Short mmCIF file of C-alpha atoms in Angstrom, two decimals:
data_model
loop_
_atom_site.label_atom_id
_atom_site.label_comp_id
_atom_site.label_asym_id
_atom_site.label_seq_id
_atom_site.Cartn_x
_atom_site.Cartn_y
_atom_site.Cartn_z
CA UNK A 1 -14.68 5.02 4.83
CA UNK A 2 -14.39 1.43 5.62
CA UNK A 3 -11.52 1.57 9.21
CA UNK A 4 -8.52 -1.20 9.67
CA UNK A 5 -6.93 -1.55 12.84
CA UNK A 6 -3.21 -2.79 12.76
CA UNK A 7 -1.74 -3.49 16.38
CA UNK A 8 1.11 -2.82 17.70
CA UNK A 9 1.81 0.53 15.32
CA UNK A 10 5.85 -0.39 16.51
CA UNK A 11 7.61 -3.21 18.41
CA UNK A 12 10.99 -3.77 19.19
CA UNK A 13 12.00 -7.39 19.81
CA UNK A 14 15.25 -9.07 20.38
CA UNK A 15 16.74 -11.04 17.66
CA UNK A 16 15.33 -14.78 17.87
CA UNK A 17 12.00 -14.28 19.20
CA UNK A 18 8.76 -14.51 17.06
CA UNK A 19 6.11 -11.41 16.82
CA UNK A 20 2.75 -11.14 16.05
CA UNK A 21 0.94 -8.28 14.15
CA UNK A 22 -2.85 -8.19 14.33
CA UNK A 23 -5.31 -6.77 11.35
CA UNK A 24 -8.27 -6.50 11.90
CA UNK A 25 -11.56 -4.71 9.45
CA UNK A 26 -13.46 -3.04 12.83
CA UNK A 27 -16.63 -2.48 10.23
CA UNK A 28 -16.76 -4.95 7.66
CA UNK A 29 -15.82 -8.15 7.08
CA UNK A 30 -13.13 -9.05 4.72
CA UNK A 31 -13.29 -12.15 2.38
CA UNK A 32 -9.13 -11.10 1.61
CA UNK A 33 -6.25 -9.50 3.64
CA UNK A 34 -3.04 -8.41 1.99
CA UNK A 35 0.17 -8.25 3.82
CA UNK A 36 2.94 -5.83 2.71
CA UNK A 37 6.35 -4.90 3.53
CA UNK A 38 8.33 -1.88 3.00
CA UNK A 39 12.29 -1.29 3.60
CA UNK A 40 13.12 2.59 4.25
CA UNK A 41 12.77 4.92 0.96
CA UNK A 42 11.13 1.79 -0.72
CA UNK A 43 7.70 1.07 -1.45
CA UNK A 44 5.25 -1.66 -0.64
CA UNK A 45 6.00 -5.37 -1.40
CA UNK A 46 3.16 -7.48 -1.45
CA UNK A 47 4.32 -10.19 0.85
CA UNK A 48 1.33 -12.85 0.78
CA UNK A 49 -2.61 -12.96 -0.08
CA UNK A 50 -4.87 -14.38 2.65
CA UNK A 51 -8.20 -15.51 2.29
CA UNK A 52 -10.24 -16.60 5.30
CA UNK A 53 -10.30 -20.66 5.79
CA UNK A 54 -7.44 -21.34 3.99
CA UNK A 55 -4.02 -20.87 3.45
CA UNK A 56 -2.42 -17.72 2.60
CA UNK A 57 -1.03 -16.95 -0.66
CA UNK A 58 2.67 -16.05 -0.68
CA UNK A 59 4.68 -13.86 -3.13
CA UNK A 60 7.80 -15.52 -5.28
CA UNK A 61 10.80 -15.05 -2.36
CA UNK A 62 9.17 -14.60 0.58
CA UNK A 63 8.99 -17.49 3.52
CA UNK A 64 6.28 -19.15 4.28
CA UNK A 65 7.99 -20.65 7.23
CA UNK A 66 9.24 -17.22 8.25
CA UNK A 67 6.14 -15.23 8.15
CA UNK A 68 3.16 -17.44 8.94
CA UNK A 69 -0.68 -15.86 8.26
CA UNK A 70 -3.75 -16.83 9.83
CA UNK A 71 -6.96 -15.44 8.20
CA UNK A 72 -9.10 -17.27 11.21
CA UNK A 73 -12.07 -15.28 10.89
CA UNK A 74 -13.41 -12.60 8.53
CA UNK A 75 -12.64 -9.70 10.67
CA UNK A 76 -8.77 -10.65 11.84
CA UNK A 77 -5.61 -11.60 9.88
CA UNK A 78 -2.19 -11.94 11.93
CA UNK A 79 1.21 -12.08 10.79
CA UNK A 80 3.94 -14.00 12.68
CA UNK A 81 7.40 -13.08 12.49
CA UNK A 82 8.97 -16.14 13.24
CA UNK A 83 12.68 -16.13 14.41
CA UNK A 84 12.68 -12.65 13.75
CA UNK A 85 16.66 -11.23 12.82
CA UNK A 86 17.76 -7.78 12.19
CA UNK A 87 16.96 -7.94 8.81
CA UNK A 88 13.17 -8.57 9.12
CA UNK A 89 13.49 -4.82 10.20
CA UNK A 90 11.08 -2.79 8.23
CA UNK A 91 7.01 -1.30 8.39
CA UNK A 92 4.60 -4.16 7.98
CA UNK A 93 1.20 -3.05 6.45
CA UNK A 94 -1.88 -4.90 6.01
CA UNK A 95 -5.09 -3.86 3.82
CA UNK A 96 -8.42 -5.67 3.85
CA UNK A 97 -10.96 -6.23 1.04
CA UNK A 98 -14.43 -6.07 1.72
CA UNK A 99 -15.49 -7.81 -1.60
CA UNK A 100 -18.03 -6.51 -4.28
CA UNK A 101 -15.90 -4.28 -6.54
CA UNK A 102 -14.75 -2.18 -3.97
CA UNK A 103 -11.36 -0.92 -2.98
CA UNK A 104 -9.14 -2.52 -0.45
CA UNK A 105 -8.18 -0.22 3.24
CA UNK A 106 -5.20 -0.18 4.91
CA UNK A 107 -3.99 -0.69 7.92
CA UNK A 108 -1.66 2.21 10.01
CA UNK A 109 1.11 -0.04 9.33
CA UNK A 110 3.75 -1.62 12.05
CA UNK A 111 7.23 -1.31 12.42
CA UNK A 112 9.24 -3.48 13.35
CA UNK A 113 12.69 -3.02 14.85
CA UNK A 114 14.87 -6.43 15.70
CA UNK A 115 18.09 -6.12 17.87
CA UNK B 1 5.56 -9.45 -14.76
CA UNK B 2 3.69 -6.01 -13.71
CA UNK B 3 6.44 -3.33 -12.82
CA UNK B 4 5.10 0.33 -12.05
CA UNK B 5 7.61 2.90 -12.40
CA UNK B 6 6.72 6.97 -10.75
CA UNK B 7 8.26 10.05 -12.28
CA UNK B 8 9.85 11.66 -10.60
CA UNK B 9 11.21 10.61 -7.92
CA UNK B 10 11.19 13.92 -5.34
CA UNK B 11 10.00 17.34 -6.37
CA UNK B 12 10.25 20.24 -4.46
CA UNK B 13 7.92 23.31 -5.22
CA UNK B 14 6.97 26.11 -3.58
CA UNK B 15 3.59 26.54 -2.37
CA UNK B 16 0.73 27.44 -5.16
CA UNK B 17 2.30 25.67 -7.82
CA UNK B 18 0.31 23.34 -9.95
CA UNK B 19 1.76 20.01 -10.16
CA UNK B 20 1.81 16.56 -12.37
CA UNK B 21 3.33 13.48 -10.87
CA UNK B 22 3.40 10.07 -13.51
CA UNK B 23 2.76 6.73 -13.05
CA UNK B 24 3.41 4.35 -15.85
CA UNK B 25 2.84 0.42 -15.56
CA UNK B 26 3.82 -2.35 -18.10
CA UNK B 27 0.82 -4.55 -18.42
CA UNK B 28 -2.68 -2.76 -19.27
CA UNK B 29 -4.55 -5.83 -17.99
CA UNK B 30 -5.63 -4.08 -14.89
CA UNK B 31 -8.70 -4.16 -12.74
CA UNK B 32 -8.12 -0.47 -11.21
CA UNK B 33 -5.22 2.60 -10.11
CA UNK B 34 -5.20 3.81 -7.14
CA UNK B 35 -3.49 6.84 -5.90
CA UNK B 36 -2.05 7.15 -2.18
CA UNK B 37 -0.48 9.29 0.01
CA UNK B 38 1.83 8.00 2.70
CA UNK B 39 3.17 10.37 5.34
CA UNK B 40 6.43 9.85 6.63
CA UNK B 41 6.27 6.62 8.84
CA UNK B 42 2.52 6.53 8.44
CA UNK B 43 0.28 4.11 6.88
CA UNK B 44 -1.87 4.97 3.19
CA UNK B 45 -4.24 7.28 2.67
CA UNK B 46 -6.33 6.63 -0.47
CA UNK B 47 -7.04 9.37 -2.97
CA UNK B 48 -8.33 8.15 -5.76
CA UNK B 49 -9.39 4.91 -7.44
CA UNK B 50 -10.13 4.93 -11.00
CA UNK B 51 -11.69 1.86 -12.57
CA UNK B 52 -10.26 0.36 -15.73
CA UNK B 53 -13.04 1.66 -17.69
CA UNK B 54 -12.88 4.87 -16.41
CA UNK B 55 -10.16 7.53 -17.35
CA UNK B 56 -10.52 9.83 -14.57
CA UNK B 57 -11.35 10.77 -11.18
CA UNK B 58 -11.76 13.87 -9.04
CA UNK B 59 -11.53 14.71 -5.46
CA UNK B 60 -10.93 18.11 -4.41
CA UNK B 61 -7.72 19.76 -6.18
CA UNK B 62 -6.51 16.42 -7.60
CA UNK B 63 -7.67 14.82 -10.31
CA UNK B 64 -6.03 11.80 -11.63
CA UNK B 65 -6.08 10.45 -15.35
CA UNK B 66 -5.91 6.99 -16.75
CA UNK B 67 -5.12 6.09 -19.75
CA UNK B 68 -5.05 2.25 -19.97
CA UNK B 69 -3.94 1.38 -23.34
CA UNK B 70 -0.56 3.79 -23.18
CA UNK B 71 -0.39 2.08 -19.64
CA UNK B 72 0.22 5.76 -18.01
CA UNK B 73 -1.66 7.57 -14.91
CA UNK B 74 -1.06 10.91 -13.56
CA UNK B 75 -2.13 12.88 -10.61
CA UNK B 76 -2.57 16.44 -10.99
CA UNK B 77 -2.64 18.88 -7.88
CA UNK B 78 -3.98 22.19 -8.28
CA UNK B 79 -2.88 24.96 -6.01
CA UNK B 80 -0.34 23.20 -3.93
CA UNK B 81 -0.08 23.61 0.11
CA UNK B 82 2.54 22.80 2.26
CA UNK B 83 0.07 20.47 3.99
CA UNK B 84 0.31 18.48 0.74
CA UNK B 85 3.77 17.42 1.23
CA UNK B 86 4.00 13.30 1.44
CA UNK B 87 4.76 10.66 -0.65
CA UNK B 88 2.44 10.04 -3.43
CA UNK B 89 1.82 6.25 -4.25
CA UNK B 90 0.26 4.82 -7.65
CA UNK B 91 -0.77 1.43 -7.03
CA UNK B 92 -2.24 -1.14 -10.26
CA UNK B 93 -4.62 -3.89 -9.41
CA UNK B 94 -2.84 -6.49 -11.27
CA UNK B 95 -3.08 -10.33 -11.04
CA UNK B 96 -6.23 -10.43 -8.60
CA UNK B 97 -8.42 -7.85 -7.74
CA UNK B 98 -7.01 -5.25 -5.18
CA UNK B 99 -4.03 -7.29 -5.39
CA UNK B 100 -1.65 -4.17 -5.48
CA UNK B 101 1.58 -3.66 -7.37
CA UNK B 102 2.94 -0.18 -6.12
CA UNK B 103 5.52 2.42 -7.93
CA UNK B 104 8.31 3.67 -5.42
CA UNK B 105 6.20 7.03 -4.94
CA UNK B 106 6.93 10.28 -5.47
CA UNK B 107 8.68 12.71 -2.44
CA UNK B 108 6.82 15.93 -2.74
CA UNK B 109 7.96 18.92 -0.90
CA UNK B 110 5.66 22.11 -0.99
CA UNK B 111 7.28 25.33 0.35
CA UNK B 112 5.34 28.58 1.74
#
């Protein structure tokens, strides 16, 4: 199957400072990325939609301002944590979609820890 | 507004057992389920994906069922292992393909 490389798989960042997670599809190229987030015992939230070129998509309640996307090339979405605070705690997850009717792959997933 | 909803919750079996975790979802206008397994801390593993104009799939011991118009899914494991023991995740494709509303999984435990 298709591979997706999230980096880091964990961070831990004081509270304040900004973070950056990197997704990238290592063997195809991906027309969308999906970003997800998931609080302990909880499942995925889709957080935003990112298509390459142009802005990302983002789900009713979550930041644009807080969690900025770039989708600069077909092969590499990040996610920015901006300001990060305690409560942006939680696994980060991206999956990428190669196009064509085909499912999306995920990424190992991050997590992030702010103190 | 798409909600999927994943009986039950936890289940705890020993090992051998046949099992049948549920997934039901509230709008039938979907492009595909998808079945995952997460392990704890882990990312997703994908199962199975079942078209919408398909009502099953099978890989293996599981084989998963979809029944679109009742708006209902289920996973069925044959011959449970303790290496089966995850959370299982039932994901729609609702609103844009591959754009994935997920249940809040199911906690399996399988005990030799």
């Amino acid at each position: 199957g298709a591979v997706v490389s999230q980096h880091p798989s964990w961070v831990i960042c004081k509270s304040g400072t900004s973070v950056k997670i990197e997704c990238r599809s290592l063997d195809f190229q991906a027309t969308t990325m999906f970003w997800y987030r998931q609080f302990p015992k909880q499942s995925l939230m889709l957080m935003a939609t990112s298509n390459e070129g142009s802005k990302a998509t983002y789900e009713q309640g979550v930041e644009k301002d807080k969690f900025l996307i770039n989708h600069a090339s077909l092969t590499l979405s990040t996610l920015t944590v901006t300001s990060a605070h305690p409560e942006d705690s939680s696994f980060y997850i991206c999956s990428a979609y190669p196009g064509g009717g085909t499912e999306a792959f995920f990424g190992q997933g991050t997590r992030l820890t702010v103190v | 507004k798409q909600e999927v909803t994943q009986i039950p919750a936890a289940l705890s079996v020993p090992e051998g057992e046949n099992l049948v975790l549920n997934c039901s979802f509230t709008d039938s206008a979907i492009y595909n389920l998808q079945w995952f397994r997460q392990d704890p801390g882990k990312g997703l593993t994908s199962l199975l994906l079942i078209q919408s104009s398909q009502r099953e799939q099978t890989s293996g011991r599981l084989n998963a069922s979809l029944d679109k118009s009742s708006g209902r899914s289920t996973l069925y494991i044959a011959a449970s292992q303790p290496g089966d023991s995850a959370t299982y995740l039932c994901a729609v494709s609702s609103g844009g393909y591959n754009k994935l509303i997920f249940g809040a999984g199911t906690r399996l435990a399988v005990h030799p």
